[in-house]
Coordinates of N, CA and C in Angstrom, one line a residue:
M1 N -14.3 -25.2 25.1 CA -15.1 -24.3 25.9 C -16.1 -25.2 26.7
L2 N -15.8 -25.2 28.0 CA -16.6 -26.0 28.9 C -17.5 -25.0 29.7
N3 N -18.7 -25.5 30.1 CA -19.5 -24.7 30.9 C -19.1 -24.9 32.4
G4 N -19.9 -24.4 33.3 CA -19.6 -24.5 34.8 C -19.6 -25.9 35.3
E5 N -20.2 -26.8 34.6 CA -20.2 -28.2 35.0 C -19.1 -29.0 34.3
G6 N -18.3 -28.3 33.5 CA -17.2 -29.0 32.8 C -17.6 -29.7 31.6
V7 N -18.7 -29.4 31.0 CA -19.3 -30.1 29.9 C -19.4 -29.0 28.7
F8 N -19.1 -29.5 27.5 CA -19.3 -28.6 26.3 C -20.7 -28.8 25.8
R9 N -21.4 -27.7 25.6 CA -22.7 -27.8 25.0 C -22.8 -26.7 23.9
V10 N -23.4 -27.2 22.7 CA -23.5 -26.3 21.6 C -24.4 -25.0 22.0
K11 N -25.4 -25.3 22.8 CA -26.2 -24.2 23.3 C -25.4 -23.1 24.0
D12 N -24.5 -23.5 24.9 CA -23.6 -22.6 25.6 C -22.7 -21.8 24.7
A13 N -22.2 -22.5 23.7 CA -21.3 -21.8 22.7 C -22.1 -20.8 21.9
R14 N -23.3 -21.2 21.5 CA -24.2 -20.3 20.7 C -24.5 -19.0 21.5
M15 N -24.8 -19.2 22.8 CA -25.2 -18.1 23.6 C -24.0 -17.2 23.8
L16 N -22.8 -17.7 23.9 CA -21.6 -16.9 24.1 C -21.3 -16.1 22.8
L17 N -21.5 -16.8 21.6 CA -21.3 -16.1 20.4 C -22.3 -15.0 20.2
N18 N -23.6 -15.3 20.6 CA -24.6 -14.2 20.5 C -24.3 -13.0 21.3
E19 N -23.8 -13.3 22.5 CA -23.4 -12.2 23.4 C -22.3 -11.3 22.8
C20 N -21.4 -12.0 22.1 CA -20.2 -11.3 21.6 C -20.6 -10.5 20.3
F21 N -21.4 -11.1 19.4 CA -21.5 -10.6 18.0 C -22.9 -9.9 17.7
L22 N -23.9 -10.3 18.4 CA -25.2 -9.7 18.1 C -25.3 -8.4 18.8
P23 N -26.0 -7.4 18.1 CA -26.1 -6.1 18.8 C -27.1 -6.2 20.0
K24 N -26.7 -5.5 21.0 CA -27.5 -5.5 22.2 C -28.4 -4.2 22.2
D25 N -29.7 -4.5 21.8 CA -30.6 -3.4 21.6 C -31.9 -3.7 22.4
S26 N -32.2 -2.9 23.4 CA -33.4 -3.2 24.2 C -34.7 -2.8 23.6
T27 N -34.7 -2.3 22.4 CA -35.9 -1.9 21.7 C -36.8 -3.1 21.4
A28 N -38.0 -3.1 21.9 CA -38.9 -4.2 21.6 C -39.5 -4.0 20.3
T29 N -39.6 -5.1 19.5 CA -40.2 -4.9 18.1 C -41.3 -6.0 17.9
R30 N -42.0 -6.3 18.9 CA -43.0 -7.3 18.8 C -44.2 -7.0 17.8
S31 N -44.5 -5.7 17.7 CA -45.6 -5.3 16.8 C -45.1 -5.2 15.4
I32 N -43.9 -5.6 15.1 CA -43.3 -5.5 13.7 C -43.2 -6.9 13.2
P33 N -43.7 -7.2 12.0 CA -43.6 -8.5 11.4 C -42.1 -8.9 11.3
I34 N -41.8 -10.2 11.4 CA -40.4 -10.7 11.4 C -39.6 -10.2 10.1
K35 N -40.3 -10.2 9.0 CA -39.6 -9.7 7.8 C -39.1 -8.3 7.9
I36 N -39.9 -7.4 8.5 CA -39.5 -6.1 8.7 C -38.5 -6.0 9.8
N37 N -38.6 -6.8 10.8 CA -37.6 -6.8 11.9 C -36.2 -7.2 11.3
V38 N -36.2 -8.2 10.4 CA -34.9 -8.6 9.8 C -34.4 -7.5 9.0
F39 N -35.3 -6.8 8.3 CA -34.9 -5.6 7.5 C -34.2 -4.6 8.4
A40 N -34.8 -4.2 9.5 CA -34.3 -3.3 10.4 C -32.9 -3.7 10.9
W41 N -32.8 -5.0 11.2 CA -31.5 -5.5 11.6 C -30.4 -5.3 10.6
K42 N -30.8 -5.5 9.3 CA -29.9 -5.3 8.2 C -29.5 -3.9 8.0
V43 N -30.5 -3.0 8.3 CA -30.2 -1.5 8.2 C -29.2 -1.2 9.3
Y44 N -29.5 -1.7 10.5 CA -28.6 -1.4 11.7 C -27.2 -1.8 11.4
L45 N -27.0 -3.0 10.8 CA -25.7 -3.5 10.5 C -25.1 -3.0 9.2
D46 N -25.8 -2.2 8.5 CA -25.4 -1.7 7.1 C -25.2 -2.9 6.2
R47 N -26.1 -3.8 6.1 CA -26.0 -5.0 5.3 C -27.0 -5.1 4.1
L48 N -27.6 -3.9 3.8 CA -28.5 -3.9 2.6 C -27.6 -4.0 1.4
P49 N -28.1 -4.6 0.3 CA -27.4 -4.7 -0.9 C -27.4 -3.4 -1.8
T50 N -26.9 -2.4 -1.2 CA -26.9 -1.1 -1.9 C -25.8 -1.2 -2.9
R51 N -25.7 -0.2 -3.9 CA -24.7 -0.2 -4.9 C -23.3 -0.1 -4.2
L52 N -23.2 0.8 -3.2 CA -21.9 0.9 -2.5 C -21.5 -0.4 -1.8
N53 N -22.4 -1.0 -1.1 CA -22.1 -2.3 -0.4 C -21.8 -3.4 -1.4
L54 N -22.4 -3.4 -2.5 CA -22.1 -4.4 -3.5 C -20.7 -4.2 -4.1
T55 N -20.3 -3.0 -4.3 CA -19.0 -2.7 -4.8 C -17.9 -3.1 -3.7
K56 N -18.2 -2.8 -2.5 CA -17.3 -3.2 -1.4 C -17.1 -4.7 -1.4
R57 N -18.1 -5.5 -1.8 CA -17.9 -6.9 -1.8 C -17.4 -7.5 -3.2
G58 N -16.9 -6.5 -4.0 CA -16.3 -7.0 -5.3 C -17.3 -7.2 -6.4
I59 N -18.5 -6.8 -6.3 CA -19.5 -6.9 -7.3 C -19.5 -5.6 -8.2
Q60 N -19.4 -5.8 -9.5 CA -19.4 -4.6 -10.3 C -20.8 -4.1 -10.6
V61 N -21.0 -2.8 -10.4 CA -22.2 -2.2 -10.7 C -22.0 -1.1 -11.8
P62 N -23.0 -0.7 -12.6 CA -22.7 0.2 -13.7 C -22.4 1.6 -13.1
S63 N -23.0 2.0 -12.0 CA -22.8 3.3 -11.4 C -23.0 3.2 -9.9
L64 N -22.3 4.0 -9.1 CA -22.6 4.1 -7.7 C -23.7 5.0 -7.3
L65 N -24.1 5.8 -8.3 CA -25.2 6.8 -8.0 C -26.6 6.2 -7.8
C66 N -27.3 6.8 -7.0 CA -28.7 6.4 -6.7 C -29.5 6.4 -8.0
P67 N -30.2 5.3 -8.4 CA -30.9 5.3 -9.7 C -32.2 6.2 -9.6
V68 N -32.6 6.6 -8.4 CA -33.8 7.4 -8.3 C -33.5 8.9 -8.5
C69 N -32.5 9.4 -7.8 CA -32.3 10.8 -7.8 C -30.9 11.2 -8.5
N70 N -30.1 10.2 -8.7 CA -28.7 10.5 -9.3 C -28.0 11.6 -8.6
A71 N -28.3 11.8 -7.3 CA -27.6 12.9 -6.6 C -26.5 12.5 -5.7
D72 N -26.4 11.2 -5.3 CA -25.4 10.8 -4.4 C -25.2 9.3 -4.6
H73 N -24.1 8.7 -3.9 CA -23.9 7.3 -4.0 C -25.0 6.6 -3.2
E74 N -25.4 5.4 -3.8 CA -26.5 4.7 -3.1 C -25.9 3.8 -2.0
D75 N -26.0 4.4 -0.8 CA -25.6 3.6 0.4 C -26.9 3.6 1.3
T76 N -26.8 2.9 2.4 CA -28.0 2.7 3.3 C -28.5 4.1 3.7
S77 N -27.7 5.0 4.2 CA -28.1 6.3 4.7 C -28.8 7.0 3.6
H78 N -28.2 7.1 2.4 CA -28.9 7.8 1.3 C -30.2 7.1 0.9
L79 N -30.2 5.8 0.8 CA -31.4 5.1 0.3 C -32.6 5.4 1.2
L80 N -32.4 5.4 2.6 CA -33.5 5.5 3.5 C -33.7 6.9 4.1
F81 N -32.7 7.8 3.9 CA -32.9 9.1 4.6 C -32.6 10.3 3.7
S82 N -31.7 10.2 2.8 CA -31.3 11.4 2.0 C -32.0 11.5 0.6
C83 N -32.3 10.3 0.1 CA -32.9 10.3 -1.3 C -34.3 11.0 -1.2
S84 N -34.6 11.7 -2.3 CA -35.8 12.5 -2.3 C -37.1 11.6 -2.1
L85 N -37.0 10.4 -2.7 CA -38.2 9.5 -2.5 C -38.4 9.1 -1.0
A86 N -37.3 8.8 -0.4 CA -37.3 8.5 1.1 C -37.8 9.6 1.9
N87 N -37.3 10.8 1.6 CA -37.8 12.0 2.4 C -39.2 12.3 2.2
E88 N -39.7 12.1 0.9 CA -41.1 12.3 0.7 C -42.0 11.3 1.4
A89 N -41.6 10.1 1.5 CA -42.3 9.0 2.2 C -42.4 9.3 3.7
V90 N -41.2 9.6 4.3 CA -41.2 9.9 5.7 C -42.0 11.2 6.0
C91 N -41.9 12.2 5.2 CA -42.7 13.4 5.4 C -44.2 13.1 5.4
L92 N -44.7 12.2 4.5 CA -46.1 11.8 4.5 C -46.5 11.1 5.8
V93 N -45.6 10.2 6.3 CA -45.9 9.5 7.6 C -46.0 10.5 8.7
C94 N -45.0 11.4 8.8 CA -45.0 12.4 9.8 C -46.3 13.3 9.8
R95 N -46.7 13.6 8.6 CA -47.9 14.4 8.5 C -49.1 13.6 9.0
W96 N -49.2 12.3 8.6 CA -50.3 11.5 9.1 C -50.4 11.4 10.6
W97 N -49.2 11.4 11.2 CA -49.1 11.2 12.7 C -48.9 12.5 13.4
N98 N -49.1 13.6 12.7 CA -48.9 15.0 13.3 C -47.5 15.1 14.0
L99 N -46.5 14.7 13.3 CA -45.1 14.8 13.9 C -44.3 15.8 13.1
T100 N -43.4 16.5 13.8 CA -42.5 17.4 13.1 C -41.3 16.7 12.6
W101 N -41.0 16.9 11.3 CA -39.9 16.2 10.7 C -38.9 17.1 10.1
S102 N -37.6 16.8 10.4 CA -36.6 17.5 9.7 C -35.6 16.4 9.2
P103 N -35.2 16.6 7.9 CA -34.4 15.5 7.3 C -33.2 15.1 8.2
L104 N -33.0 13.8 8.2 CA -31.8 13.2 9.0 C -30.9 12.5 8.0
G105 N -29.7 12.2 8.4 CA -28.7 11.7 7.5 C -28.4 10.2 7.7
S106 N -28.8 9.6 8.8 CA -28.4 8.2 9.0 C -29.5 7.5 9.9
Y107 N -29.3 6.2 10.0 CA -30.2 5.4 10.8 C -30.0 5.7 12.3
S108 N -28.8 6.0 12.7 CA -28.6 6.3 14.2 C -29.2 7.7 14.5
D109 N -29.2 8.6 13.5 CA -29.9 9.9 13.7 C -31.4 9.7 13.8
W110 N -31.9 8.8 12.9 CA -33.4 8.5 13.0 C -33.8 7.9 14.3
L111 N -32.9 6.9 14.7 CA -33.2 6.2 16.0 C -33.2 7.2 17.1
S112 N -32.3 8.1 17.2 CA -32.3 9.1 18.2 C -33.5 10.0 18.2
W113 N -33.9 10.4 17.0 CA -35.1 11.2 16.8 C -36.3 10.4 17.3
F114 N -36.4 9.2 16.8 CA -37.6 8.3 17.2 C -37.7 8.1 18.7
N115 N -36.5 7.8 19.3 CA -36.5 7.5 20.7 C -36.9 8.8 21.5
S116 N -36.7 10.0 21.0 CA -37.0 11.2 21.7 C -38.5 11.6 21.6
L117 N -39.2 10.9 20.7 CA -40.7 11.2 20.6 C -41.4 10.8 21.9
R118 N -42.3 11.7 22.3 CA -43.1 11.5 23.5 C -44.5 10.9 23.1
L119 N -44.6 9.6 23.0 CA -45.8 8.9 22.7 C -46.0 7.8 23.6
C120 N -47.2 7.3 23.8 CA -47.4 6.1 24.7 C -46.8 4.9 24.0
S121 N -46.5 3.9 24.7 CA -45.7 2.8 24.2 C -46.4 2.0 23.1
T122 N -47.7 1.9 23.2 CA -48.5 1.2 22.1 C -48.4 2.0 20.8
T123 N -48.7 3.3 20.9 CA -48.7 4.1 19.7 C -47.3 4.2 19.1
K124 N -46.3 4.3 20.0 CA -44.9 4.3 19.5 C -44.5 3.0 18.8
G125 N -45.0 1.9 19.3 CA -44.7 0.6 18.7 C -45.4 0.5 17.3
L126 N -46.6 1.0 17.2 CA -47.3 1.0 15.9 C -46.5 2.0 14.9
L127 N -46.2 3.1 15.4 CA -45.4 4.1 14.5 C -44.1 3.5 14.1
E128 N -43.4 2.8 15.0 CA -42.2 2.2 14.6 C -42.4 1.2 13.5
G129 N -43.5 0.4 13.6 CA -43.8 -0.6 12.5 C -44.1 0.1 11.2
V130 N -44.8 1.2 11.3 CA -45.1 1.9 10.0 C -43.8 2.5 9.4
F131 N -42.9 3.0 10.2 CA -41.6 3.5 9.7 C -40.8 2.4 9.0
Y132 N -40.7 1.3 9.7 CA -39.9 0.2 9.2 C -40.5 -0.3 7.9
Q133 N -41.9 -0.4 7.9 CA -42.6 -0.8 6.7 C -42.2 0.2 5.5
I134 N -42.3 1.5 5.8 CA -42.0 2.5 4.8 C -40.5 2.3 4.3
M135 N -39.6 2.1 5.2 CA -38.2 1.9 4.9 C -38.0 0.7 4.0
S136 N -38.7 -0.4 4.3 CA -38.5 -1.6 3.6 C -39.1 -1.5 2.2
Q137 N -39.9 -0.5 1.9 CA -40.4 -0.3 0.5 C -39.4 0.2 -0.4
H138 N -38.3 0.9 0.1 CA -37.3 1.4 -0.7 C -36.2 0.4 -0.9
K139 N -36.3 -0.3 -2.1 CA -35.5 -1.4 -2.4 C -34.1 -0.9 -2.9
P140 N -33.0 -1.5 -2.3 CA -31.7 -1.1 -2.9 C -31.6 -1.8 -4.2
T141 N -30.5 -1.4 -5.0 CA -30.3 -1.9 -6.3 C -30.3 -3.4 -6.4
G142 N -29.8 -4.1 -5.4 CA -29.8 -5.6 -5.4 C -31.1 -6.2 -5.2
E143 N -32.2 -5.4 -4.9 CA -33.5 -6.0 -4.7 C -34.5 -5.5 -5.6
G144 N -34.1 -4.8 -6.7 CA -35.1 -4.2 -7.6 C -34.9 -2.7 -7.7
K145 N -35.6 -2.1 -8.6 CA -35.5 -0.7 -8.9 C -36.7 0.1 -8.6
L146 N -36.6 1.3 -8.0 CA -37.7 2.1 -7.8 C -38.2 2.8 -9.1
D147 N -39.5 3.0 -9.2 CA -40.0 3.6 -10.4 C -39.7 5.0 -10.7
G148 N -39.7 5.9 -9.6 CA -39.5 7.3 -9.8 C -39.3 8.0 -8.6
I149 N -39.2 9.3 -8.7 CA -39.0 10.2 -7.5 C -40.2 10.4 -6.7
R150 N -41.4 10.6 -7.4 CA -42.6 10.9 -6.7 C -43.3 9.6 -6.3
L151 N -44.0 9.6 -5.2 CA -44.8 8.5 -4.7 C -46.0 8.5 -5.6
N152 N -46.4 7.3 -6.2 CA -47.6 7.2 -6.9 C -48.7 6.8 -6.0
E153 N -50.0 6.8 -6.6 CA -51.1 6.4 -5.8 C -51.0 5.0 -5.2
K154 N -50.5 4.1 -6.0 CA -50.4 2.7 -5.6 C -49.5 2.6 -4.3
Q155 N -48.3 3.3 -4.4 CA -47.4 3.3 -3.2 C -48.1 3.9 -2.0
V156 N -48.8 5.0 -2.1 CA -49.4 5.6 -1.0 C -50.5 4.7 -0.4
D157 N -51.3 4.0 -1.3 CA -52.3 3.1 -0.8 C -51.7 1.9 -0.1
R158 N -50.5 1.4 -0.6 CA -49.9 0.3 0.1 C -49.4 0.7 1.5
I159 N -48.9 1.9 1.6 CA -48.4 2.4 2.8 C -49.6 2.6 3.8
K160 N -50.7 3.1 3.3 CA -51.8 3.3 4.2 C -52.4 2.0 4.6
T161 N -52.4 1.0 3.7 CA -52.9 -0.3 4.0 C -52.1 -1.0 5.1
S162 N -50.7 -0.9 4.9 CA -49.8 -1.4 5.9 C -50.1 -0.8 7.2
E163 N -50.3 0.5 7.3 CA -50.5 1.1 8.6 C -51.8 0.6 9.2
S164 N -52.9 0.4 8.4 CA -54.1 -0.1 8.9 C -54.0 -1.5 9.4
V165 N -53.2 -2.4 8.7 CA -53.0 -3.7 9.1 C -52.3 -3.7 10.5
F166 N -51.3 -2.9 10.7 CA -50.7 -2.8 12.0 C -51.7 -2.4 13.1
L167 N -52.6 -1.4 12.8 CA -53.6 -1.0 13.8 C -54.5 -2.1 14.1
V168 N -55.0 -2.9 13.1 CA -55.9 -4.0 13.3 C -55.3 -5.1 14.1
R169 N -54.1 -5.5 13.8 CA -53.4 -6.5 14.5 C -53.1 -6.1 16.0
K170 N -52.8 -4.9 16.2 CA -52.5 -4.5 17.5 C -53.7 -4.4 18.4
T171 N -54.9 -4.0 17.8 CA -56.1 -3.8 18.7 C -56.8 -5.1 18.8
S172 N -56.5 -6.2 18.0 CA -57.3 -7.4 18.2 C -56.6 -8.4 19.1

């Protein structure tokens, strides 16, 4: 693989591979910490270590059911959007931001809903950070177990603190 000058460069090969394999998303995520940005990327690619994904990779798990609600298989969509704990957390955020929420079934549904919100870009960037922070708190089986269906005070305080940190970072 030679470039226009007839020379092979690793940089050119890497750029070509990035163009072919990395998702092309024009959504800016600068107000989101890199850890959360990587998490969002894993969600987009369905690469979270959920029970269903672990099974697909040949890892045995005791049950495919979500350990929080036991209502459905633990996959990315269930973990972040269908599980009762996830719905409760998203409803809280929507209430804090005065947004109307109706349950969604997947990341692409959430992304469409989020992109349709009419907010100024700064506010929308902060809200996006808050949502990704909330989503990252819901650990799949491979990353630890959730304590219960209801959000406890410690979880709510952590969410509010995360939201405050985003606001302070963005305004300073």
